[in-house]
Amino acid sequence: MTLIRAVVLSPVPGLFHYSLPNELQAVARPGSRLRLPFGRSSREGFLVDFKGEEKPGLKAVAEVLPEELSLPPDLLELTSWAADYYFAPWGDVLMAAVPSGVGKGRARKKKAPEEDEARLRPDSPAPASTHLPTDEQAAAIAALDQALAAGGYSTLLLEGVTGSGKTEVYLRAAERAIQAGGQVLVLVPEIALSPQLETRFASRFPGRVAVLHSRQTDRERREAWLRTRRGEAAVVLGVRAAVFAPLPNLKLVVVDEEHEPSYKQMEGFRYHARDLAVKRAQLAGAVALLGSATPSLESRANAIRERYQLLRLTRRVDSRPLPDVRLVDMRDRTVRQRSTLLSEPLLEAMEEKLGLGEQIILFLNRRGFSSTMQCRACGEICKCPRCDVPLTVHRNPGEMRCHYCDFRMPEPTVCPACQSIEIKLAGAGTQKVESELGRLFPDFPIVRMDLDTTRGRTSHADLLGEFADRRAQILLGTQMVAKGHDFPGVTLVGVILADVGLYIPDFRASERTWQLLTQVSGRAGRGSQPGTVLLQTYFPDHPAVRAALVTGSEAFAELELAERTLFHYPPAVRLVSLRLSGKDETEVRTAAEEIAGRAAAHPEADKVGRLGPAPAALARLRNRFRYHLLLRSGDLRALRAMTRDLAQAGTGGRRAVRLEVDVDPVETL
Ligand code: ADP
Ligand code: ZN
Ligand code: ZN
């Protein structure tokens, strides 16, 4: 009798043993998708290996599902590695990796490729133009050629200033990989913000691109998954979870904008898609290509240690100049005349560009009308009843909203505490800027792009299309407008407040600010006319703000890496965040203290630094009190040993307290 071990699609940890009936043996192999009796019902799972053991009450595999629903070997291995690395049950990882509905029912017949192309948006008519590569592009392509020809794993970091033509390098590398009979995985931070990238891949590889993203219906996702699994798609383009796409013949993984925090899954099974992309390339013997104008300090450190090969594009294509970036010191009252939000230098520059028929991007990383409402008479701040955060004022209709739990209530006209009518709004958001623009530029339509205007399935594409077609000259928005967009008509970028985010209590606040400012600046001057950028700030001397004035990332990275080393933060050390939450604050605090006690008594205690336990910066969320404890060490083995033991001990039986382990956290709030 053949005995197997299987991982079951359920959060119950561990492997399960089954017998495999003779008639199923010919079709079963590691990675096969199985239907398994489980408890009193049945579940699906995957065959891990043939090392099952004879046990009383051993049950038999009910069914081996069709081969096209199985996992390729490197993917089975990747999910197993991820489960171990992130301290998550393997079943949880697989549930995140394999979209729901993939195994349901029978696979449908093949779909004609035209159907998929029809799905691609017509709002970008980019032809399959091939540019003659610049010298720097040619050098990068040659290095990629060499890596691909060598076969086997390697990672290359492509640091290219904004507008240097990184996408062209991705496309050429993809061409080579496909010519060699391979498949290509392309990860992007958010599909709705990358229509140009999608169009360029689709026109270069017509009918051979499958797209995987979170706004798809189950059926769309399932079709894309199956096309990928069958090897029909040469290129799979997707967001974070696409790192688990079932490509049987992976040769190249591209991670565009590799520094983006959205590659980190922040809830449930927490993983970093960029890091898993590199691991996956290792397991598949493929080449990983990480691209960015503002590489993460983690990737830069890997390049310095020569784990990654660094490729650089230091100039824009067609000898176009990088934008001229200037600061506007908002402390100076004379710049605030017609408006407190839009300085005279910015208004004058806007008037000039609007007169010339050119386009403008305005960036403010704060949505809503105002971020706080405070009573001048008694000082009361209007807060969320469920979370320890101020409510944001939204207008038309006037409403107070919690940006964390979505609590809503009508905007009060008097102070809820003392009934005073003296109410002060502070911290302008995009809605306030929009109304200010309406007052100052009544004849110019404005496209506003933030989470509130992009809830619909096609709203991103509609708004970006309106701006791309030049039906509007002004695009205003949050970080959504800072991403990889290539609008040649934009000659002015205005940053309404460069300081938003600088003082968030997170060790990456500076890095993130520098990245956003550099990225948004890079939207200016990408066409035939040069660009200007005006950064309004109250902190003109802050290193992250100053770094946005400098071309290239060396200066900032050098400074910041030194700080991280000094203060023991990544990439100088590795970090694990242990988060506790519960409805009873005393219980949460006690559980946190107990865990800290266990950490202090752990055999590896002298090798692992510990911060906390302390209330999280967001001390209460959805009525749950939150505490955290940070573990950090340069000794990964010691850090993991301690984390494993602490995770295993959990909250020591305090069932009302939840413990979450976040390995390599992206935010430590
Ligand atoms: P990045 O991603 O580096 O900011 P893109 O890949 O979006 O830049 O390229 C910027 C623009 O330059 C695009 O419109 C692209 O078609 C164009 N481009 C790319 N390579 C070349 C080249 N070698 N010559 C001329 N134009 C190019
Ligand atoms: Zn009051
Ligand atoms: Zn709330």
XYZ file of C-alpha atoms in Angstrom, residues 171-530:
360
model
C 10.452 44.007 -22.174
C 13.768 43.061 -23.785
C 14.657 40.716 -20.946
C 11.196 39.148 -21.208
C 11.705 38.648 -24.949
C 14.942 36.749 -24.346
C 13.435 34.589 -21.634
C 10.498 33.676 -23.858
C 12.722 32.999 -26.864
C 14.577 30.537 -24.657
C 11.273 28.758 -24.054
C 10.584 30.219 -20.626
C 7.766 32.085 -18.932
C 7.954 35.494 -17.298
C 6.338 36.742 -14.111
C 5.922 40.516 -13.759
C 4.861 41.918 -10.393
C 3.472 45.435 -10.064
C 2.326 47.213 -6.887
C -1.200 47.858 -8.126
C -2.644 46.843 -11.467
C -5.093 49.763 -11.754
C -2.184 52.178 -11.516
C -0.133 50.376 -14.152
C -2.314 50.456 -17.273
C 0.633 51.649 -19.357
C 2.865 48.799 -18.275
C 0.061 46.333 -18.917
C -0.570 47.769 -22.377
C 3.090 47.693 -23.297
C 3.453 44.048 -22.337
C 0.183 43.156 -24.056
C 1.196 44.833 -27.305
C 4.695 43.326 -27.250
C 3.363 39.800 -26.556
C -0.123 39.811 -28.104
C -2.493 37.195 -26.749
C 0.150 35.761 -24.450
C -0.292 37.892 -21.332
C -2.393 36.718 -18.380
C -3.342 39.213 -15.703
C -3.914 38.390 -12.028
C -5.227 40.989 -9.611
C -7.559 41.478 -6.703
C -10.398 43.266 -8.478
C -11.046 40.266 -10.738
C -14.032 38.043 -10.318
C -13.347 34.495 -9.131
C -14.012 33.233 -12.613
C -11.591 35.653 -14.271
C -8.912 34.759 -11.772
C -9.508 31.072 -12.250
C -9.248 31.347 -16.042
C -5.993 33.301 -15.766
C -4.655 30.751 -13.279
C -5.438 27.836 -15.574
C -3.973 29.512 -18.665
C -0.833 30.119 -16.669
C -0.690 26.585 -15.337
C -1.115 25.086 -18.792
C 1.804 27.186 -19.997
C -0.329 29.092 -22.498
C 0.536 32.482 -21.051
C 4.079 33.567 -21.752
C 3.828 36.520 -19.394
C 1.900 36.698 -16.152
C 1.375 40.200 -14.881
C -0.025 40.642 -11.426
C 0.033 42.123 -7.967
C 1.463 40.747 -4.726
C -0.361 37.400 -4.680
C 0.765 36.670 -8.255
C 4.129 35.705 -6.790
C 2.326 32.361 -6.339
C 1.201 32.142 -9.973
C 1.583 28.557 -11.213
C 4.115 29.081 -13.994
C 5.536 25.666 -14.843
C 8.548 27.061 -16.676
C 9.636 30.238 -14.968
C 12.780 31.901 -16.354
C 12.430 35.535 -15.328
C 10.715 37.378 -12.471
C 10.413 41.165 -12.756
C 9.441 43.208 -9.704
C 8.576 46.735 -10.818
C 8.861 49.540 -8.211
C 10.421 47.023 -5.863
C 10.488 49.564 -3.002
C 6.683 49.801 -2.787
C 5.199 48.967 0.624
C 2.134 47.428 -1.035
C 4.212 44.322 -1.800
C 3.790 43.502 1.850
C 0.637 41.639 2.815
C -0.293 43.267 6.109
C -3.104 41.002 7.294
C -3.615 37.281 7.746
C -0.654 35.453 6.238
C 1.895 38.284 6.181
C 4.515 38.011 3.464
C 6.619 40.269 1.317
C 6.068 39.549 -2.368
C 9.400 41.035 -3.444
C 11.301 38.839 -1.043
C 9.307 35.785 -2.074
C 9.912 36.659 -5.741
C 13.645 36.425 -5.136
C 13.208 33.160 -3.236
C 11.035 31.797 -6.001
C 13.669 32.646 -8.613
C 16.174 30.750 -6.469
C 13.966 27.665 -6.281
C 13.081 27.769 -9.989
C 16.606 28.531 -11.154
C 15.405 31.775 -12.706
C 16.604 35.358 -12.958
C 15.039 37.990 -10.689
C 15.045 41.599 -11.848
C 14.118 44.268 -9.289
C 13.495 47.725 -10.725
C 13.117 51.133 -9.093
C 14.223 54.749 -9.222
C 14.333 54.672 -5.435
C 15.442 51.196 -4.358
C 14.617 50.034 -0.866
C 17.521 50.142 1.539
C 17.214 46.349 1.876
C 17.878 45.872 -1.832
C 20.629 48.454 -1.840
C 22.335 46.648 1.033
C 22.113 43.406 -0.940
C 23.717 45.147 -3.908
C 26.500 46.510 -1.690
C 27.122 42.970 -0.382
C 27.165 41.811 -4.009
C 24.289 39.439 -3.523
C 22.529 41.401 -6.233
C 24.145 42.720 -9.378
C 23.538 46.463 -9.677
C 22.530 47.883 -13.084
C 22.149 51.623 -13.392
C 20.349 53.991 -15.708
C 21.472 57.449 -14.655
C 19.955 59.473 -17.500
C 16.544 59.916 -19.050
C 15.894 58.698 -22.586
C 16.394 61.024 -25.563
C 18.745 63.217 -23.497
C 15.738 64.707 -21.693
C 16.747 66.572 -18.544
C 15.620 65.511 -15.094
C 13.202 68.025 -13.588
C 14.355 71.149 -11.850
C 13.304 70.593 -8.211
C 12.914 73.541 -5.818
C 11.715 74.006 -2.258
C 9.140 76.558 -1.169
C 9.594 77.448 2.501
C 6.036 77.719 3.825
C 7.167 79.317 7.092
C 7.664 82.490 5.081
C 4.372 84.439 5.369
C 4.978 86.332 2.141
C 4.483 83.146 0.090
C 1.002 82.687 1.605
C -1.042 85.494 0.092
C -3.912 84.304 -2.045
C -4.088 80.960 -0.257
C -2.674 79.295 2.845
C -2.354 76.007 0.965
C -0.992 77.070 -2.402
C 2.040 79.343 -2.272
C 2.626 82.273 -4.618
C 5.510 80.530 -6.427
C 3.288 77.484 -7.033
C 0.304 79.593 -8.138
C 2.467 81.594 -10.528
C 3.973 78.455 -12.016
C 0.492 76.966 -12.401
C -0.824 80.075 -14.158
C 2.069 79.953 -16.583
C 1.659 76.245 -17.414
C -2.123 76.468 -17.741
C -1.660 79.390 -20.137
C 0.697 77.326 -22.266
C -1.748 74.409 -22.397
C 0.615 72.180 -20.419
C -0.362 69.816 -17.608
C 0.111 69.846 -13.832
C 0.176 67.153 -11.137
C -0.535 68.228 -7.560
C 0.296 65.779 -4.800
C -0.915 65.687 -1.213
C -0.730 62.422 0.659
C -3.837 62.970 2.752
C -7.404 62.363 1.662
C -10.616 63.904 2.894
C -11.176 67.575 3.710
C -9.325 67.978 7.026
C -7.519 65.450 9.148
C -8.655 66.815 12.514
C -11.524 68.750 14.043
C -10.813 70.481 17.316
C -12.900 72.719 19.589
C -11.231 76.052 20.283
C -13.239 76.532 23.474
C -12.498 73.254 25.297
C -9.769 71.651 23.195
C -11.729 68.462 22.501
C -10.610 66.556 19.383
C -13.296 64.612 17.551
C -12.132 60.989 17.745
C -13.341 57.618 16.562
C -15.326 55.852 19.290
C -13.682 52.539 18.332
C -10.104 53.595 17.536
C -7.565 55.856 19.140
C -7.397 58.240 16.153
C -9.003 61.547 15.186
C -11.840 61.351 12.697
C -11.260 62.874 9.277
C -13.647 65.521 8.008
C -15.156 64.709 4.605
C -17.300 67.137 2.670
C -20.334 67.001 0.455
C -21.903 65.598 2.403
C -20.235 66.778 5.600
C -19.216 63.622 7.407
C -16.678 62.454 9.957
C -14.941 59.219 8.983
C -12.454 56.901 10.585
C -9.779 55.927 8.061
C -9.019 52.782 10.014
C -12.387 51.162 10.745
C -14.700 53.163 8.448
C -16.870 54.461 11.301
C -18.980 57.374 10.009
C -21.136 60.094 11.530
C -22.527 63.438 10.325
C -20.184 66.413 10.679
C -21.089 68.164 13.949
C -21.847 71.892 13.822
C -21.134 72.405 17.515
C -18.540 70.812 19.799
C -19.919 67.463 21.005
C -18.350 68.078 24.442
C -19.196 71.724 25.240
C -21.593 72.848 22.491
C -19.318 75.689 21.443
C -19.587 76.720 17.787
C -15.888 77.645 17.634
C -14.570 74.691 15.704
C -11.132 74.535 14.115
C -10.218 72.289 11.199
C -6.571 71.417 10.668
C -4.523 69.267 8.305
C -5.859 69.904 4.817
C -6.634 66.928 2.606
C -7.202 66.528 -1.132
C -10.859 67.634 -0.907
C -9.830 70.935 0.653
C -7.204 71.493 -2.043
C -9.821 70.719 -4.663
C -12.165 73.367 -3.289
C -9.286 75.842 -3.109
C -8.454 75.142 -6.753
C -12.102 75.644 -7.675
C -11.926 79.089 -6.141
C -8.599 80.084 -7.709
C -8.954 78.403 -11.124
C -12.722 78.233 -11.739
C -12.298 77.661 -15.489
C -10.113 74.564 -15.237
C -11.544 71.104 -14.615
C -9.675 69.069 -12.020
C -9.225 65.319 -11.863
C -9.022 64.240 -8.236
C -7.621 60.787 -7.601
C -7.635 59.252 -4.153
C -9.202 56.302 -2.379
C -12.566 58.102 -2.281
C -12.795 58.706 -6.038
C -11.519 55.280 -7.108
C -13.910 52.837 -5.498
C -15.451 51.683 -8.772
C -14.032 48.899 -10.893
C -13.028 51.178 -13.770
C -12.599 54.477 -11.935
C -8.782 54.437 -11.972
C -8.761 53.897 -15.707
C -11.468 56.529 -16.263
C -9.655 59.201 -14.255
C -6.235 58.446 -15.712
C -7.811 58.374 -19.189
C -9.380 61.793 -18.690
C -5.994 63.240 -17.842
C -4.107 61.315 -20.528
C -6.555 62.579 -23.179
C -5.958 66.087 -21.898
C -9.583 66.703 -21.053
C -8.163 68.138 -17.827
C -4.924 69.998 -17.242
C -4.766 69.434 -13.486
C -4.465 66.055 -11.772
C -4.667 66.224 -7.985
C -4.265 63.261 -5.696
C -2.646 61.154 -3.021
C 0.232 58.741 -3.596
C -1.760 57.243 -6.464
C -0.573 60.111 -8.672
C 3.060 59.566 -7.701
C 3.332 56.070 -9.229
C 4.912 55.117 -12.566
C 2.661 57.261 -14.800
C 4.138 58.494 -18.048
C 2.196 61.627 -19.093
C 4.361 63.576 -21.552
C 2.210 66.737 -21.161
C 3.116 67.236 -17.504
C 5.666 70.005 -17.034
C 4.864 70.992 -13.446
C 4.568 68.935 -10.283
C 3.476 70.668 -7.092
C 3.816 68.946 -3.741
C 1.298 70.641 -1.454
C 3.002 69.480 1.726
C 6.204 67.483 1.499
C 6.198 66.878 5.253
C 3.127 64.622 5.491
C 4.418 61.316 6.746
C 7.802 62.572 7.966
C 6.887 62.312 11.613
C 4.980 59.068 11.574
C 6.624 57.058 14.388
C 8.146 54.471 12.091
C 11.802 53.952 11.305
C 11.043 54.005 7.576
C 9.324 57.425 7.637
C 12.298 59.217 6.058
C 12.901 56.578 3.421
C 9.246 56.554 2.468
C 9.076 60.357 2.234
C 12.181 60.527 0.072
C 10.792 57.795 -2.196
C 7.416 59.494 -2.629
C 8.938 62.913 -3.296
C 11.401 61.511 -5.822
C 8.725 59.421 -7.529
C 6.210 62.233 -7.843
C 8.921 64.625 -9.029
C 9.749 62.101 -11.726
C 6.327 62.653 -13.332
C 7.487 66.087 -14.582
C 9.191 66.735 -17.896
C 8.874 63.288 -19.444
C 7.902 64.673 -22.853
C 9.641 67.153 -25.114
C 9.312 70.042 -22.600
C 11.445 70.077 -19.445
